[in-house]
């Protein structure tokens, strides 16, 4: 029955997409068909056979919060029997591995990668690796195979009982880098003026718009941060018996990569093998016959559905811990689906504060910051919650600047050693297009009732007096930021002044400085919240904002827009990827919507590779 609906509806969709209209099929009839498919999909459910391997694609994008699905993506997942989504949440991944650890039907985990790159940060990977270690400690097997191993993938694979590599493969081992794109020359060429205000000698977010290379302070903090994160990498892979941290660093300093035979000789991998040989090994492990097509297996997302169904049996009346996600750029107002809207998140926190069924809150922060005003709006709600019930902060890959602002009043703050945090500083950036317009023969004239009536204009540079006013506001917001940390973290004002200055810290340094309470991941933060709320063993976790069901997504999209073609987007070529990255750098300016033009944000182009 599932196949009938699958292929019939796929045919109908093809016709609809091809004609570009919904009139071919009535909305009611379409929803009935889709509803039947969704129901049959749920009823069928994934099947877990005895002696199965859990298959984990390391190229999967692991996010904090549930990603917003397009209708096409939701339909594609529903119509597909065995396709794996390319995105799961960190909590889903960790809880799925933990569930498999206790499931006698799961023999082990097979790690592999279907892509040459991963966008997952090292703090995320550390938490996943901890789950893999718990799985292995239960006496279960982990086998990893790839054609090439990147450093991020190897960070996870190093936990494996056996690491395999294609005979013509290689291992990337060249260390970490952070490249900044400087737009100053381009802006000047096209006549776009930039004026900045800032507080904190390390607050380098404005540098790509006014300099042509990193300042000494920016380079210093980046070097230290990369050193801390790389140090964690070395310490982690050093646990593998056949290699040492010194050996890894030697490769980094002299080679940057190892071909397959070298990787085997030096102990980075255990054996060289072709894919069919790996499949044969896994067939034998799972008790399959040689003539069988493949080994007995279930994908990570498929098994996640099984473990989620099992957890759903928990009593509805159990006390609730609310897990709230603050992921993305912090902006004033409601914000978009990939942003942290100050008003939207504040309302969510306010509702949870007033909800008597919610006994504790975990605020998961994965944000580089943004609007100072929005950060203050959110922070106030965190402070009010802390006065009435526990609110524990869990920092992800990055919780810096405004991301730290909203975290500071947490009852307890957790971070991973390689979390990027701190960056306690403020800047303002004001663009103008006067020169650009003049070059095209465009001029502006203004009539005003006061000297500062058009201070927000982008058609001219600000005067010295206007810049002084804006700098005064930025100074005041920075002072507020410092006092906030002094009060919330109970630290001496002099110490806060020294560790602020816009400087970025790793999680391990932040703990030493008193900016973070404990080193640990999301799971540790949830357990701490349960302990602070004195909930014992009887409690459940509810995530916010709550995700929409497939049916909700479909109805919303059908009523509001055309269906998109069910065609996966291929990976861009290197030139296109670079142009997309440049576009993203420039488009970040559109998020600068703070009413006071004051921002608590990490450097615009801070990426680690």
Coordinates of C-alpha atoms in Angstrom, one line a residue:
X1 CA 0.0 0.0 0.0
X2 CA 2.8 2.4 0.8
X3 CA 4.4 1.8 -2.6
X4 CA 1.1 2.5 -4.3
X5 CA 0.7 5.8 -2.7
X6 CA 4.4 6.6 -3.0
X7 CA 4.5 6.2 -6.8
X8 CA 1.0 7.4 -7.5
X9 CA 1.5 10.6 -5.5
X10 CA 5.0 11.1 -7.0
X11 CA 3.4 11.0 -10.5
X12 CA 0.7 13.4 -9.5
X13 CA 3.3 15.8 -8.0
X14 CA 5.3 15.6 -11.2
X15 CA 2.3 16.7 -13.1
X16 CA 1.6 19.5 -10.7
X17 CA 5.1 20.8 -10.7
X18 CA 5.4 20.5 -14.4
X19 CA 2.2 22.5 -15.0
X20 CA 3.0 25.0 -12.2
X21 CA -0.6 25.0 -11.0
X22 CA -2.6 23.3 -8.2
X23 CA -5.7 23.2 -10.3
X24 CA -4.9 19.8 -11.7
X25 CA -5.9 18.3 -8.3
X26 CA -8.3 19.8 -5.8
X27 CA -6.7 20.9 -2.5
X28 CA -9.0 18.7 -0.5
X29 CA -8.2 15.6 -2.6
X30 CA -4.5 16.3 -2.4
X31 CA -4.5 16.7 1.3
X32 CA -6.5 13.4 1.6
X33 CA -3.8 11.6 -0.4
X34 CA -1.0 13.2 1.5
X35 CA -2.6 12.5 4.8
X36 CA -3.0 8.8 3.9
X37 CA 0.6 8.6 2.9
X38 CA 1.8 10.3 6.1
X39 CA -0.4 8.0 8.2
X40 CA 0.7 4.8 6.4
X41 CA 4.3 6.0 6.8
X42 CA 3.9 6.4 10.5
X43 CA 2.1 3.1 10.9
X44 CA 4.8 1.2 9.0
X45 CA 7.6 2.6 11.0
X46 CA 11.2 1.6 10.7
X47 CA 12.1 -2.0 11.3
X48 CA 15.0 -2.9 13.6
X49 CA 16.3 -6.4 13.0
X50 CA 18.4 -8.4 15.4
X51 CA 22.2 -8.1 14.9
X52 CA 21.9 -4.7 13.0
X53 CA 24.5 -2.0 12.5
X54 CA 23.5 1.6 13.1
X55 CA 24.7 3.6 10.1
X56 CA 26.0 7.1 10.8
X57 CA 26.8 9.4 7.9
X58 CA 29.4 11.8 9.3
X59 CA 28.7 14.4 6.6
X60 CA 25.2 14.9 8.1
X61 CA 24.6 18.5 9.2
X62 CA 24.0 18.5 12.9
X63 CA 22.1 21.6 14.2
X64 CA 20.9 22.6 17.6
X65 CA 17.3 23.3 16.9
X66 CA 15.0 21.5 14.4
X67 CA 15.5 23.0 11.0
X68 CA 12.6 24.5 9.1
X69 CA 11.5 22.1 6.4
X70 CA 10.3 23.1 3.0
X71 CA 7.3 21.3 1.7
X72 CA 9.4 19.6 -0.9
X73 CA 11.8 18.2 1.8
X74 CA 8.9 17.0 3.9
X75 CA 7.2 15.3 1.0
X76 CA 10.5 13.8 -0.1
X77 CA 11.1 12.2 3.3
X78 CA 7.5 10.9 3.4
X79 CA 7.6 9.4 0.0
X80 CA 11.0 7.8 0.5
X81 CA 11.4 4.3 2.0
X82 CA 15.0 4.5 3.2
X83 CA 16.5 7.9 2.3
X84 CA 18.3 9.7 5.2
X85 CA 17.7 13.4 5.8
X86 CA 20.9 15.4 5.6
X87 CA 20.1 17.2 8.9
X88 CA 19.4 16.1 12.4
X89 CA 19.5 17.9 15.7
X90 CA 22.3 17.4 18.2
X91 CA 19.9 16.1 20.8
X92 CA 18.4 13.6 18.3
X93 CA 21.9 12.3 17.4
X94 CA 23.1 11.9 21.0
X95 CA 19.9 10.4 22.3
X96 CA 19.7 8.0 19.3
X97 CA 23.3 6.7 20.0
X98 CA 22.5 6.4 23.7
X99 CA 19.3 4.4 22.9
X100 CA 21.3 2.1 20.6
X101 CA 23.8 1.5 23.4
X102 CA 21.0 -0.2 25.4
X103 CA 19.3 -2.0 22.5
X104 CA 20.4 -5.6 22.2
X105 CA 19.3 -5.6 18.5
X106 CA 22.1 -3.1 17.7
X107 CA 25.5 -4.8 17.4
X108 CA 27.5 -1.7 16.6
X109 CA 27.9 1.6 14.6
X110 CA 29.2 2.0 11.1
X111 CA 30.7 5.5 10.5
X112 CA 31.1 6.7 7.0
X113 CA 30.8 9.9 5.0
X114 CA 28.9 10.6 1.7
X115 CA 30.5 14.1 1.3
X116 CA 33.9 15.6 1.4
X117 CA 33.1 18.3 3.9
X118 CA 31.1 18.9 7.1
X119 CA 29.9 22.2 8.5
X120 CA 29.7 20.9 12.1
X121 CA 31.7 22.8 14.7
X122 CA 34.1 21.0 17.0
X123 CA 31.9 21.7 20.1
X124 CA 29.1 19.7 18.4
X125 CA 31.5 17.0 17.3
X126 CA 32.9 16.7 20.9
X127 CA 29.4 16.0 22.2
X128 CA 28.7 13.4 19.6
X129 CA 32.0 11.8 20.3
X130 CA 31.2 11.5 23.9
X131 CA 28.0 9.6 23.0
X132 CA 30.1 7.3 20.8
X133 CA 32.5 6.7 23.7
X134 CA 29.6 5.7 25.9
X135 CA 28.4 3.4 23.2
X136 CA 31.8 1.8 22.9
X137 CA 32.1 1.5 26.7
X138 CA 29.0 -0.7 26.7
X139 CA 31.0 -3.3 24.8
X140 CA 29.7 -2.5 21.3
X141 CA 31.7 -2.2 18.1
X142 CA 32.4 1.0 16.1
X143 CA 33.8 0.6 12.6
X144 CA 34.7 3.6 10.4
X145 CA 35.4 3.7 6.7
X146 CA 35.9 6.5 4.2
X147 CA 37.6 7.2 0.9
X148 CA 39.2 10.3 2.5
X149 CA 39.2 11.5 6.1
X150 CA 38.9 15.2 6.9
X151 CA 40.0 16.4 10.3
X152 CA 36.5 16.9 11.6
X153 CA 35.5 13.4 10.5
X154 CA 38.7 11.9 11.9
X155 CA 37.9 13.6 15.2
X156 CA 34.9 11.3 15.5
X157 CA 36.3 8.3 13.8
X158 CA 39.3 8.2 16.1
X159 CA 37.0 6.6 18.8
X160 CA 36.4 3.6 16.5
X161 CA 37.6 0.0 17.2
X162 CA 38.8 -0.1 13.6
X163 CA 39.4 2.7 11.1
X164 CA 39.5 1.7 7.4
X165 CA 40.6 3.8 4.4
X166 CA 40.3 3.3 0.7
X167 CA 43.7 2.2 -0.8
X168 CA 43.8 5.4 -2.9
X169 CA 42.5 7.6 -0.2
X170 CA 44.2 10.1 2.1
X171 CA 43.9 11.8 5.5
X172 CA 43.8 15.5 5.8
X173 CA 45.9 16.6 8.8
X174 CA 47.0 20.2 8.3
X175 CA 45.7 22.0 11.4
X176 CA 43.1 24.7 11.7
X177 CA 42.8 28.1 10.0
X178 CA 40.6 31.1 10.1
X179 CA 40.4 33.3 7.0
X180 CA 38.9 36.8 7.0
X181 CA 37.5 38.5 3.9
X182 CA 38.3 42.2 3.9
X183 CA 35.9 44.3 2.0
X184 CA 37.4 47.7 2.5
X185 CA 39.0 48.1 -0.9
X186 CA 35.9 47.0 -2.7
X187 CA 33.6 49.4 -0.7
X188 CA 36.0 52.3 -1.5
X189 CA 36.1 51.4 -5.2
X190 CA 32.3 51.5 -5.5
X191 CA 32.0 54.6 -3.3
X192 CA 30.4 53.1 -0.2
X193 CA 31.6 54.9 2.9
X194 CA 31.9 53.2 6.3
X195 CA 32.2 54.9 9.7
X196 CA 32.6 52.8 12.9
X197 CA 32.5 53.2 16.6
X198 CA 33.7 50.5 19.0
X199 CA 34.8 49.7 22.6
X200 CA 37.3 47.0 23.3
X201 CA 40.7 46.7 21.5
X202 CA 39.9 43.1 20.5
X203 CA 36.4 43.9 19.1
X204 CA 37.4 43.1 15.5
X205 CA 34.0 42.8 13.9
X206 CA 34.3 46.1 12.1
X207 CA 37.8 45.4 10.7
X208 CA 36.7 43.8 7.4
X209 CA 35.0 47.1 6.6
X210 CA 37.8 49.5 7.5
X211 CA 41.1 47.6 7.3
X212 CA 42.9 45.5 4.7
X213 CA 44.3 43.0 7.1
X214 CA 43.8 41.8 10.7
X215 CA 44.9 44.1 13.5
X216 CA 47.6 42.7 15.9
X217 CA 45.0 42.3 18.6
X218 CA 42.6 40.4 16.3
X219 CA 45.4 38.1 15.1
X220 CA 46.5 37.5 18.7
X221 CA 43.1 36.4 19.9
X222 CA 42.5 34.3 16.9
X223 CA 45.8 32.5 17.2
X224 CA 45.1 31.7 20.9
X225 CA 41.6 30.5 20.2
X226 CA 42.7 28.2 17.3
X227 CA 45.5 26.9 19.6
X228 CA 43.0 26.0 22.3
X229 CA 40.7 24.2 19.9
X230 CA 43.5 22.4 18.2
X231 CA 44.9 21.4 21.6
X232 CA 41.6 19.8 22.3
X233 CA 41.8 18.0 19.0
X234 CA 45.3 16.6 19.8
X235 CA 44.3 15.5 23.3
X236 CA 41.2 13.7 21.9
X237 CA 42.9 11.8 19.1
X238 CA 45.8 11.0 21.4
X239 CA 43.5 8.5 23.1
X240 CA 43.9 6.3 20.1
X241 CA 46.5 3.7 21.0
X242 CA 48.4 3.7 17.7
X243 CA 49.1 7.4 17.4
X244 CA 50.2 10.2 19.7
X245 CA 49.6 14.0 19.8
X246 CA 53.2 14.5 19.0
X247 CA 52.9 12.3 15.9
X248 CA 49.9 14.1 14.7
X249 CA 51.6 17.5 15.1
X250 CA 54.6 16.2 13.2
X251 CA 52.4 15.4 10.2
X252 CA 50.8 18.8 10.5
X253 CA 54.2 20.5 10.5
X254 CA 55.8 18.5 7.7
X255 CA 53.2 17.1 5.4
X256 CA 49.6 18.3 5.9
X257 CA 48.2 15.1 4.6
X258 CA 48.9 11.4 4.5
X259 CA 48.3 9.1 1.5
X260 CA 46.6 5.7 2.4
X261 CA 49.8 3.6 2.7
X262 CA 51.5 6.2 4.9
X263 CA 48.4 6.5 7.1
X264 CA 48.4 2.8 7.6
X265 CA 52.1 2.6 8.3
X266 CA 51.9 5.4 10.9
X267 CA 48.8 4.0 12.6
X268 CA 46.3 6.6 11.7
X269 CA 44.2 3.8 10.1
X270 CA 44.1 0.1 10.9
X271 CA 43.6 -1.3 7.4
X272 CA 43.2 -0.3 3.8
X273 CA 40.1 -1.7 2.1
X274 CA 37.7 -1.2 -0.8
X275 CA 34.1 -0.6 -0.1
X276 CA 33.0 -4.1 -1.2
X277 CA 35.5 -5.5 1.3
X278 CA 34.1 -3.4 4.1
X279 CA 30.5 -4.5 3.2
X280 CA 31.7 -8.2 3.2
X281 CA 33.2 -7.6 6.7
X282 CA 30.0 -6.1 8.0
X283 CA 27.9 -8.9 6.4
X284 CA 29.9 -11.4 8.4
X285 CA 29.6 -9.4 11.5
X286 CA 25.8 -9.1 11.2
X287 CA 25.3 -12.8 10.2
X288 CA 24.4 -12.1 6.6
X289 CA 25.2 -14.5 3.8
X290 CA 27.8 -13.8 1.2
X291 CA 25.2 -13.6 -1.6
X292 CA 23.1 -11.1 0.3
X293 CA 23.1 -7.6 -1.2
X294 CA 24.3 -5.8 1.9
X295 CA 24.7 -6.1 5.7
X296 CA 21.8 -5.8 8.2
X297 CA 21.5 -2.1 9.0
X298 CA 19.3 0.8 10.0
X299 CA 20.2 4.5 9.4
X300 CA 20.6 6.9 12.3
X301 CA 17.5 8.9 11.4
X302 CA 15.4 5.8 11.0
X303 CA 16.5 4.5 14.3
X304 CA 15.9 7.9 15.8
X305 CA 12.2 7.5 15.0
X306 CA 12.2 4.2 16.9
X307 CA 13.9 5.6 20.0
X308 CA 11.7 8.7 20.0
X309 CA 8.6 6.5 19.9
X310 CA 9.9 4.6 23.0
X311 CA 10.6 7.9 24.8
X312 CA 7.1 9.2 24.0
X313 CA 5.7 6.6 26.3
X314 CA 6.8 8.6 29.3
X315 CA 3.9 9.9 31.4
X316 CA 2.4 13.2 30.2
X317 CA 2.1 14.3 33.8
X318 CA 5.8 14.2 34.4
X319 CA 7.4 17.5 35.5
X320 CA 8.7 19.4 32.4
X321 CA 12.2 20.8 31.7
X322 CA 11.8 23.2 28.8
X323 CA 14.7 23.2 26.3
X324 CA 14.8 26.5 24.5
X325 CA 17.0 27.1 21.5
X326 CA 18.7 30.5 20.7
X327 CA 20.4 29.7 17.4
X328 CA 21.5 32.3 14.9
X329 CA 22.1 36.0 14.7
X330 CA 20.4 38.1 17.4
X331 CA 18.2 40.7 15.8
X332 CA 15.6 43.2 17.1
X333 CA 12.0 42.3 16.6
X334 CA 10.6 38.9 15.7
X335 CA 13.5 37.8 13.4
X336 CA 13.4 35.1 10.8
X337 CA 13.6 31.4 11.0
X338 CA 17.4 31.4 11.1
X339 CA 17.6 34.3 13.5
X340 CA 17.1 34.9 17.2
X341 CA 14.4 37.5 17.3
X342 CA 14.7 39.4 20.6
X343 CA 11.0 40.0 21.0
X344 CA 10.1 36.4 19.9
X345 CA 12.5 34.7 22.2
X346 CA 11.7 37.0 25.1
X347 CA 8.0 36.1 24.8
X348 CA 8.8 32.4 24.7
X349 CA 10.8 32.7 27.9
X350 CA 8.2 34.8 29.5
X351 CA 5.5 32.2 28.8
X352 CA 7.7 29.4 30.2
X353 CA 8.4 31.5 33.3
X354 CA 4.7 31.7 34.0
X355 CA 4.0 28.1 33.1
X356 CA 3.7 26.2 36.4
X357 CA 4.2 22.9 34.6
X358 CA 7.7 24.0 33.6
X359 CA 10.0 23.3 36.6
X360 CA 13.3 24.3 34.9
X361 CA 14.6 25.7 31.7
X362 CA 17.7 24.9 29.6
X363 CA 18.7 27.7 27.3
X364 CA 20.8 26.3 24.4
X365 CA 22.8 29.2 22.9
X366 CA 24.5 28.9 19.6
X367 CA 24.9 32.5 18.5
X368 CA 27.6 34.9 17.6
X369 CA 25.4 37.8 19.0
X370 CA 24.1 40.7 17.2
X371 CA 21.8 43.5 18.3
X372 CA 22.6 44.9 21.8
X373 CA 19.0 46.0 22.3
X374 CA 17.6 42.6 21.5
X375 CA 20.2 40.9 23.7
X376 CA 19.1 43.1 26.6
X377 CA 15.5 42.2 26.0
X378 CA 16.3 38.5 26.1
X379 CA 18.7 38.8 29.1
X380 CA 16.0 40.5 31.2
X381 CA 13.7 37.5 30.8
X382 CA 16.6 35.1 31.7
X383 CA 17.2 37.1 34.8
X384 CA 13.6 37.0 35.9
X385 CA 13.4 33.3 35.3
X386 CA 16.5 32.7 37.4
X387 CA 14.7 34.4 40.3
X388 CA 11.8 31.9 40.2
X389 CA 13.1 28.6 38.7
X390 CA 16.4 27.2 37.5
X391 CA 17.6 28.2 34.1
X392 CA 20.8 26.5 32.9
X393 CA 22.7 27.7 29.9
X394 CA 24.3 25.3 27.5
X395 CA 26.7 26.8 25.0
X396 CA 27.2 25.2 21.6
X397 CA 29.8 25.9 19.0
X398 CA 29.6 29.7 19.7
X399 CA 28.0 31.7 22.4
X400 CA 29.8 35.0 22.2
X401 CA 29.2 38.7 22.5
X402 CA 25.4 39.1 22.5
X403 CA 25.3 35.3 22.8
X404 CA 27.2 35.7 26.1
X405 CA 25.0 38.7 27.1
X406 CA 21.9 36.5 27.1
X407 CA 23.6 33.7 28.9
X408 CA 25.2 35.7 31.8
X409 CA 22.3 35.3 34.3
X410 CA 22.0 31.6 33.9
X411 CA 21.7 29.6 37.2
X412 CA 24.6 27.6 35.8
X413 CA 26.5 28.0 32.5
X414 CA 27.9 25.0 30.6
X415 CA 30.3 25.1 27.7
X416 CA 32.5 22.7 25.8
X417 CA 36.3 23.3 26.0
X418 CA 36.2 24.2 22.3
X419 CA 33.2 26.5 22.5
X420 CA 33.8 30.0 21.3
X421 CA 32.6 32.5 23.9
X422 CA 33.4 35.8 25.6
X423 CA 33.8 38.7 23.1
X424 CA 32.5 41.2 25.6
X425 CA 32.5 44.4 23.6
X426 CA 30.4 46.7 21.5
X427 CA 30.7 48.3 18.1
X428 CA 28.6 50.4 15.8
X429 CA 28.9 50.5 12.0
X430 CA 27.3 53.1 9.8
X431 CA 27.3 52.9 6.0
X432 CA 26.7 55.7 3.5
X433 CA 26.3 55.7 -0.3
X434 CA 27.0 59.4 -1.0
X435 CA 30.1 58.8 -3.2
X436 CA 28.4 55.9 -5.0
X437 CA 25.4 58.0 -5.8
X438 CA 27.5 61.0 -6.9
X439 CA 29.4 58.8 -9.3
X440 CA 26.1 58.0 -11.0
X441 CA 25.0 61.6 -11.1
X442 CA 22.7 61.3 -8.0
X443 CA 22.6 63.9 -5.3
X444 CA 20.5 64.5 -2.2
X445 CA 19.2 67.6 -0.5
X446 CA 17.5 67.7 2.9
X447 CA 15.4 70.1 4.9
X448 CA 15.3 69.6 8.7
X449 CA 14.1 71.2 11.9
X450 CA 17.1 70.2 13.9
X451 CA 20.8 69.5 13.3
X452 CA 20.4 65.7 14.0
X453 CA 17.1 65.1 12.4
X454 CA 18.7 63.0 9.6
X455 CA 21.3 61.3 11.7
X456 CA 20.1 57.9 10.4
X457 CA 20.5 58.8 6.8
X458 CA 22.7 56.6 4.5
X459 CA 23.1 59.4 1.9
X460 CA 26.0 61.2 3.6
X461 CA 28.8 60.5 6.1
X462 CA 28.0 61.4 9.8
X463 CA 29.6 64.6 11.1
X464 CA 32.1 64.6 13.9
X465 CA 29.4 65.7 16.4
X466 CA 27.1 62.9 15.3
X467 CA 29.9 60.3 15.6
X468 CA 30.6 61.6 19.1
X469 CA 27.0 61.1 20.0
X470 CA 27.0 57.5 18.6
X471 CA 30.3 56.7 20.3
X472 CA 28.8 57.9 23.6
X473 CA 25.9 55.5 23.2
X474 CA 28.3 52.7 22.4
X475 CA 30.4 53.5 25.4
X476 CA 27.3 53.4 27.6
X477 CA 26.1 50.1 26.2
X478 CA 29.6 48.7 26.8
X479 CA 29.5 49.9 30.4
X480 CA 26.1 48.2 30.8
X481 CA 27.6 45.0 29.4
X482 CA 30.5 45.1 31.9
X483 CA 28.2 45.8 34.9
X484 CA 26.0 43.0 33.7
X485 CA 28.8 40.5 34.0
X486 CA 30.0 41.9 37.3
X487 CA 26.6 41.4 38.8
X488 CA 25.5 38.2 37.2
X489 CA 28.8 36.3 37.5
X490 CA 29.8 37.9 40.8
X491 CA 33.2 39.0 39.5
X492 CA 35.4 42.0 40.4
X493 CA 34.8 45.0 38.1
X494 CA 38.6 45.2 37.5
X495 CA 38.8 41.6 36.4
X496 CA 35.8 41.9 34.1
X497 CA 37.3 45.0 32.5
X498 CA 40.5 43.1 31.8
X499 CA 38.9 40.0 30.3
X500 CA 36.4 41.9 28.3
X501 CA 37.8 44.3 25.6
X502 CA 35.9 42.3 23.0
X503 CA 38.3 39.4 23.3
X504 CA 37.2 35.9 22.2
X505 CA 37.9 33.0 24.6
X506 CA 37.7 29.2 24.3
X507 CA 35.3 27.4 26.7
X508 CA 38.2 26.0 28.7
X509 CA 39.7 29.5 29.2
X510 CA 36.3 31.0 29.9
X511 CA 35.9 28.5 32.8
X512 CA 39.2 29.5 34.3
X513 CA 38.2 33.2 34.0
X514 CA 34.9 32.6 35.7
X515 CA 32.7 33.3 32.7
X516 CA 31.6 29.6 32.6
X517 CA 30.7 27.3 35.5
X518 CA 31.2 23.8 34.1
X519 CA 32.6 22.1 31.0
X520 CA 30.1 19.8 29.4
X521 CA 27.4 19.5 26.8
X522 CA 23.7 19.7 26.4
X523 CA 23.0 16.5 28.2
X524 CA 25.0 17.6 31.3
X525 CA 23.1 20.9 31.3
X526 CA 19.7 19.1 31.2
X527 CA 20.8 16.8 34.1
X528 CA 22.0 19.9 36.1
X529 CA 18.6 21.6 35.5
X530 CA 16.8 18.5 36.8
X531 CA 19.1 18.5 39.9
X532 CA 18.6 22.2 40.6
X533 CA 14.9 21.8 40.3
X534 CA 15.0 18.7 42.6
X535 CA 13.0 16.6 40.1
X536 CA 14.7 13.2 40.9
X537 CA 14.3 10.7 38.1
X538 CA 10.8 11.6 37.0
X539 CA 10.8 14.4 34.4
X540 CA 10.6 15.0 30.7
X541 CA 12.1 17.4 28.2
X542 CA 10.0 19.6 25.9
X543 CA 11.7 21.6 23.1
X544 CA 10.9 25.2 22.2
X545 CA 10.1 26.6 19.7
X546 CA 8.0 23.5 19.0
X547 CA 8.5 22.0 15.6
X548 CA 5.7 21.8 13.1
X549 CA 4.4 18.4 11.9
X550 CA 4.6 17.3 8.2
X551 CA 0.9 18.0 7.8
X552 CA 1.2 21.6 9.2
X553 CA 4.1 22.3 6.9
X554 CA 2.2 21.0 3.9
X555 CA -1.0 22.9 4.5
X556 CA 0.9 26.1 5.2
X557 CA 2.9 25.8 2.0
X558 CA -0.1 24.6 -0.2
X559 CA -2.1 27.6 0.9
X560 CA 0.7 30.1 0.5
X561 CA 3.0 29.1 -2.4
X562 CA 3.8 26.6 -5.2
X563 CA 5.4 23.3 -4.6
X564 CA 9.1 23.1 -5.3
X565 CA 10.6 20.4 -7.4
X566 CA 11.9 17.4 -5.4
X567 CA 15.4 17.6 -6.7
X568 CA 18.4 17.6 -4.3
X569 CA 20.7 20.6 -4.5
X570 CA 24.2 19.5 -5.6
X571 CA 27.3 20.7 -3.8
X572 CA 28.6 23.9 -5.5
X573 CA 32.0 23.9 -7.2
X574 CA 34.8 25.7 -5.4
X575 CA 34.4 29.0 -7.3
X576 CA 30.6 29.1 -6.7
X577 CA 31.1 28.2 -3.1
X578 CA 33.6 31.2 -2.7
X579 CA 31.1 33.6 -4.3
X580 CA 28.3 32.3 -2.1
X581 CA 30.5 32.9 0.9
X582 CA 31.3 36.4 -0.2
X583 CA 27.6 37.1 -0.7
X584 CA 26.9 35.8 2.8
X585 CA 29.6 38.1 4.2
X586 CA 28.1 41.2 2.6
X587 CA 24.5 40.2 3.3
X588 CA 25.2 40.0 7.1
X589 CA 24.9 43.8 7.0
X590 CA 21.2 43.4 6.6
X591 CA 21.0 42.0 10.1
X592 CA 22.3 45.2 11.6
X593 CA 18.9 46.5 12.7
X594 CA 19.6 47.7 16.3
X595 CA 17.8 51.0 16.9
X596 CA 20.9 52.5 18.5
X597 CA 23.3 51.0 15.8
X598 CA 25.1 49.2 18.7
X599 CA 26.1 45.6 18.2
X600 CA 27.6 42.9 20.4
X601 CA 28.7 40.4 17.8
X602 CA 31.7 38.3 16.9
X603 CA 33.9 39.2 13.9
X604 CA 31.8 38.9 10.8
X605 CA 34.0 36.4 9.0
X606 CA 35.1 34.3 11.9
X607 CA 35.2 30.8 10.5
X608 CA 37.5 27.9 11.4
X609 CA 38.6 25.4 8.8

